Amino acid sequence: MTADSLRSVTVERTGPNMFTATNSRGETITFGTGSGGGFTPVELFLAAIGGCSAADVDVATTRHAEPTEFSVAVQGHKAEDAGGNLMTDLQVAFTVRFPGGEGGDRAAAILPRAVKTSHDKLCTVSRTVEAGTPVTVRAVDTD
């Protein structure tokens, strides 16, 4: 592991049921528990899966043509098993259209391969989920 491979965010409580995540570049996103406005952590998780694959597919296809439509729907079921809460049946569906013509036709032709390559090799988020990467959690003693 190197300093170049490290990714991190800090999450701070900003009020009742509200939190702000800050990345190393100082960008923030506010979220909550669903009792008010904004995204929940589970919705951010789904957005991370879709956003990761969307970025991969965008890079592969837009070198040929700009899409006329590009959306990614991500869904799953929040469930509970003997170990606790988890998401099941995660699905990612791309709806992408390109203009007619040589570039658009090329982009449309590589779309299925780009989606598959993102899933199989490139999308760090969904590949991490599928690998079942352990998460270590600890409380830091502040005394």
PDB file of C-alpha atoms in Angstrom:
ATOM      1  CA  MET A   1       0.000   0.000   0.000  1.00  0.00           C
ATOM      2  CA  THR A   2       1.238   3.468  -0.869  1.00  0.00           C
ATOM      3  CA  ALA A   3       0.175   7.016  -0.119  1.00  0.00           C
ATOM      4  CA  ASP A   4      -0.985   7.233  -3.760  1.00  0.00           C
ATOM      5  CA  SER A   5      -3.428   4.355  -3.259  1.00  0.00           C
ATOM      6  CA  LEU A   6      -5.092   5.763  -0.126  1.00  0.00           C
ATOM      7  CA  ARG A   7      -8.588   7.226  -0.472  1.00  0.00           C
ATOM      8  CA  SER A   8     -10.433   8.756   2.472  1.00  0.00           C
ATOM      9  CA  VAL A   9     -13.351  10.855   3.617  1.00  0.00           C
ATOM     10  CA  THR A  10     -14.248  12.289   6.985  1.00  0.00           C
ATOM     11  CA  VAL A  11     -17.873  12.227   8.149  1.00  0.00           C
ATOM     12  CA  GLU A  12     -19.035  14.720  10.762  1.00  0.00           C
ATOM     13  CA  ARG A  13     -22.382  15.005  12.486  1.00  0.00           C
ATOM     14  CA  THR A  14     -23.819  18.421  11.645  1.00  0.00           C
ATOM     15  CA  GLY A  15     -27.144  18.123  13.448  1.00  0.00           C
ATOM     16  CA  PRO A  16     -29.825  15.639  14.429  1.00  0.00           C
ATOM     17  CA  ASN A  17     -29.829  12.868  11.805  1.00  0.00           C
ATOM     18  CA  MET A  18     -27.592  14.962   9.487  1.00  0.00           C
ATOM     19  CA  PHE A  19     -23.970  14.403   8.454  1.00  0.00           C
ATOM     20  CA  THR A  20     -21.413  15.928   6.088  1.00  0.00           C
ATOM     21  CA  ALA A  21     -18.712  13.912   4.335  1.00  0.00           C
ATOM     22  CA  THR A  22     -15.561  15.799   3.279  1.00  0.00           C
ATOM     23  CA  ASN A  23     -12.983  14.388   0.877  1.00  0.00           C
ATOM     24  CA  SER A  24      -9.263  15.132   0.704  1.00  0.00           C
ATOM     25  CA  ARG A  25      -9.913  17.915  -1.833  1.00  0.00           C
ATOM     26  CA  GLY A  26     -12.292  19.711   0.536  1.00  0.00           C
ATOM     27  CA  GLU A  27     -15.468  18.825  -1.372  1.00  0.00           C
ATOM     28  CA  THR A  28     -18.512  17.998   0.746  1.00  0.00           C
ATOM     29  CA  ILE A  29     -21.784  16.141   0.496  1.00  0.00           C
ATOM     30  CA  THR A  30     -24.499  16.318   3.115  1.00  0.00           C
ATOM     31  CA  PHE A  31     -26.714  13.346   3.897  1.00  0.00           C
ATOM     32  CA  GLY A  32     -29.043  12.096   6.590  1.00  0.00           C
ATOM     33  CA  THR A  33     -31.003   9.165   7.893  1.00  0.00           C
ATOM     34  CA  GLY A  34     -34.016   9.681   5.647  1.00  0.00           C
ATOM     35  CA  SER A  35     -36.100  11.432   8.281  1.00  0.00           C
ATOM     36  CA  GLY A  36     -35.494  14.755   6.530  1.00  0.00           C
ATOM     37  CA  GLY A  37     -34.275  15.714   3.101  1.00  0.00           C
ATOM     38  CA  GLY A  38     -31.215  14.522   1.280  1.00  0.00           C
ATOM     39  CA  PHE A  39     -29.708  11.161   0.524  1.00  0.00           C
ATOM     40  CA  THR A  40     -29.415   8.298   3.005  1.00  0.00           C
ATOM     41  CA  PRO A  41     -26.164   6.302   3.321  1.00  0.00           C
ATOM     42  CA  VAL A  42     -27.764   3.418   1.391  1.00  0.00           C
ATOM     43  CA  GLU A  43     -28.743   5.785  -1.427  1.00  0.00           C
ATOM     44  CA  LEU A  44     -25.173   7.122  -1.484  1.00  0.00           C
ATOM     45  CA  PHE A  45     -23.960   3.520  -1.728  1.00  0.00           C
ATOM     46  CA  LEU A  46     -26.223   2.900  -4.727  1.00  0.00           C
ATOM     47  CA  ALA A  47     -25.106   6.197  -6.274  1.00  0.00           C
ATOM     48  CA  ALA A  48     -21.465   5.173  -5.789  1.00  0.00           C
ATOM     49  CA  ILE A  49     -22.034   1.921  -7.664  1.00  0.00           C
ATOM     50  CA  GLY A  50     -23.852   3.680 -10.499  1.00  0.00           C
ATOM     51  CA  GLY A  51     -21.468   6.624 -10.599  1.00  0.00           C
ATOM     52  CA  CYS A  52     -18.393   4.422 -10.747  1.00  0.00           C
ATOM     53  CA  SER A  53     -19.702   2.408 -13.687  1.00  0.00           C
ATOM     54  CA  ALA A  54     -21.124   5.508 -15.376  1.00  0.00           C
ATOM     55  CA  ALA A  55     -17.691   7.148 -15.332  1.00  0.00           C
ATOM     56  CA  ASP A  56     -16.074   4.054 -16.862  1.00  0.00           C
ATOM     57  CA  VAL A  57     -18.690   3.753 -19.613  1.00  0.00           C
ATOM     58  CA  ASP A  58     -18.616   7.487 -20.295  1.00  0.00           C
ATOM     59  CA  VAL A  59     -14.861   7.449 -20.911  1.00  0.00           C
ATOM     60  CA  ALA A  60     -15.111   4.454 -23.259  1.00  0.00           C
ATOM     61  CA  THR A  61     -18.056   5.657 -25.342  1.00  0.00           C
ATOM     62  CA  THR A  62     -17.744   9.445 -25.529  1.00  0.00           C
ATOM     63  CA  ARG A  63     -14.441   9.308 -27.366  1.00  0.00           C
ATOM     64  CA  HIS A  64     -16.622   8.316 -30.330  1.00  0.00           C
ATOM     65  CA  ALA A  65     -19.771  10.446 -29.774  1.00  0.00           C
ATOM     66  CA  GLU A  66     -21.580  12.493 -27.149  1.00  0.00           C
ATOM     67  CA  PRO A  67     -24.677  10.652 -25.919  1.00  0.00           C
ATOM     68  CA  THR A  68     -28.124  12.116 -26.436  1.00  0.00           C
ATOM     69  CA  GLU A  69     -29.263  10.247 -23.315  1.00  0.00           C
ATOM     70  CA  PHE A  70     -27.180   8.733 -20.533  1.00  0.00           C
ATOM     71  CA  SER A  71     -28.687   7.462 -17.306  1.00  0.00           C
ATOM     72  CA  VAL A  72     -27.929   4.656 -14.914  1.00  0.00           C
ATOM     73  CA  ALA A  73     -30.608   3.189 -12.650  1.00  0.00           C
ATOM     74  CA  VAL A  74     -29.311   1.334  -9.595  1.00  0.00           C
ATOM     75  CA  GLN A  75     -31.582  -0.588  -7.283  1.00  0.00           C
ATOM     76  CA  GLY A  76     -31.544  -3.234  -4.618  1.00  0.00           C
ATOM     77  CA  HIS A  77     -33.505  -4.470  -1.650  1.00  0.00           C
ATOM     78  CA  LYS A  78     -32.662  -3.579   1.924  1.00  0.00           C
ATOM     79  CA  ALA A  79     -32.919  -6.838   3.828  1.00  0.00           C
ATOM     80  CA  GLU A  80     -32.029  -8.376   7.141  1.00  0.00           C
ATOM     81  CA  ASP A  81     -30.421 -11.736   7.686  1.00  0.00           C
ATOM     82  CA  ALA A  82     -29.070 -13.483  10.792  1.00  0.00           C
ATOM     83  CA  GLY A  83     -26.056 -11.142  10.751  1.00  0.00           C
ATOM     84  CA  GLY A  84     -28.019  -7.894  10.419  1.00  0.00           C
ATOM     85  CA  ASN A  85     -28.938  -5.413   7.681  1.00  0.00           C
ATOM     86  CA  LEU A  86     -27.617  -5.626   4.122  1.00  0.00           C
ATOM     87  CA  MET A  87     -28.516  -4.859   0.524  1.00  0.00           C
ATOM     88  CA  THR A  88     -29.475  -7.721  -1.803  1.00  0.00           C
ATOM     89  CA  ASP A  89     -30.327  -8.159  -5.477  1.00  0.00           C
ATOM     90  CA  LEU A  90     -28.280  -5.151  -6.605  1.00  0.00           C
ATOM     91  CA  GLN A  91     -28.949  -4.250 -10.236  1.00  0.00           C
ATOM     92  CA  VAL A  92     -27.409  -1.614 -12.500  1.00  0.00           C
ATOM     93  CA  ALA A  93     -29.218  -0.710 -15.737  1.00  0.00           C
ATOM     94  CA  PHE A  94     -27.755   1.654 -18.335  1.00  0.00           C
ATOM     95  CA  THR A  95     -29.957   3.632 -20.721  1.00  0.00           C
ATOM     96  CA  VAL A  96     -27.638   5.262 -23.238  1.00  0.00           C
ATOM     97  CA  ARG A  97     -28.436   6.599 -26.680  1.00  0.00           C
ATOM     98  CA  PHE A  98     -26.154   8.149 -29.268  1.00  0.00           C
ATOM     99  CA  PRO A  99     -26.865  10.239 -32.344  1.00  0.00           C
ATOM    100  CA  GLY A 100     -26.934   8.568 -35.732  1.00  0.00           C
ATOM    101  CA  GLY A 101     -23.834   8.541 -37.825  1.00  0.00           C
ATOM    102  CA  GLU A 102     -20.454   6.868 -37.796  1.00  0.00           C
ATOM    103  CA  GLY A 103     -19.337   8.032 -34.327  1.00  0.00           C
ATOM    104  CA  GLY A 104     -22.693   7.344 -32.706  1.00  0.00           C
ATOM    105  CA  ASP A 105     -22.849   3.920 -34.291  1.00  0.00           C
ATOM    106  CA  ARG A 106     -19.354   3.076 -32.987  1.00  0.00           C
ATOM    107  CA  ALA A 107     -20.234   4.300 -29.486  1.00  0.00           C
ATOM    108  CA  ALA A 108     -23.462   2.281 -29.482  1.00  0.00           C
ATOM    109  CA  ALA A 109     -21.604  -0.805 -30.689  1.00  0.00           C
ATOM    110  CA  ILE A 110     -19.056  -0.691 -27.860  1.00  0.00           C
ATOM    111  CA  LEU A 111     -21.601   0.160 -25.139  1.00  0.00           C
ATOM    112  CA  PRO A 112     -22.291  -3.469 -24.089  1.00  0.00           C
ATOM    113  CA  ARG A 113     -18.558  -4.228 -23.899  1.00  0.00           C
ATOM    114  CA  ALA A 114     -17.914  -1.021 -21.943  1.00  0.00           C
ATOM    115  CA  VAL A 115     -20.639  -1.919 -19.412  1.00  0.00           C
ATOM    116  CA  LYS A 116     -19.246  -5.452 -19.045  1.00  0.00           C
ATOM    117  CA  THR A 117     -15.642  -4.249 -18.702  1.00  0.00           C
ATOM    118  CA  SER A 118     -16.672  -1.742 -16.045  1.00  0.00           C
ATOM    119  CA  HIS A 119     -18.392  -4.489 -14.077  1.00  0.00           C
ATOM    120  CA  ASP A 120     -15.728  -7.151 -14.572  1.00  0.00           C
ATOM    121  CA  LYS A 121     -12.539  -5.077 -14.210  1.00  0.00           C
ATOM    122  CA  LEU A 122     -12.828  -1.332 -13.725  1.00  0.00           C
ATOM    123  CA  CYS A 123     -15.507  -0.240 -11.247  1.00  0.00           C
ATOM    124  CA  THR A 124     -13.739  -0.222  -7.896  1.00  0.00           C
ATOM    125  CA  VAL A 125     -17.010   0.144  -5.974  1.00  0.00           C
ATOM    126  CA  SER A 126     -18.981  -2.796  -7.359  1.00  0.00           C
ATOM    127  CA  ARG A 127     -15.873  -4.995  -7.582  1.00  0.00           C
ATOM    128  CA  THR A 128     -15.177  -4.302  -3.892  1.00  0.00           C
ATOM    129  CA  VAL A 129     -18.742  -5.243  -2.972  1.00  0.00           C
ATOM    130  CA  GLU A 130     -18.599  -8.439  -5.000  1.00  0.00           C
ATOM    131  CA  ALA A 131     -15.212  -9.382  -3.539  1.00  0.00           C
ATOM    132  CA  GLY A 132     -16.687  -9.148  -0.043  1.00  0.00           C
ATOM    133  CA  THR A 133     -13.869  -6.945   1.231  1.00  0.00           C
ATOM    134  CA  PRO A 134     -13.814  -6.869   5.051  1.00  0.00           C
ATOM    135  CA  VAL A 135     -14.403  -3.540   6.793  1.00  0.00           C
ATOM    136  CA  THR A 136     -12.586  -2.851  10.054  1.00  0.00           C
ATOM    137  CA  VAL A 137     -14.404  -0.586  12.514  1.00  0.00           C
ATOM    138  CA  ARG A 138     -13.087   0.798  15.798  1.00  0.00           C
ATOM    139  CA  ALA A 139     -13.865   3.486  18.334  1.00  0.00           C
ATOM    140  CA  VAL A 140     -10.937   5.863  18.872  1.00  0.00           C
ATOM    141  CA  ASP A 141     -10.187   6.680  22.498  1.00  0.00           C
ATOM    142  CA  THR A 142     -10.192  10.485  22.751  1.00  0.00           C
ATOM    143  CA  ASP A 143      -8.996  10.689  26.347  1.00  0.00           C
TER     144      ASP A 143
END
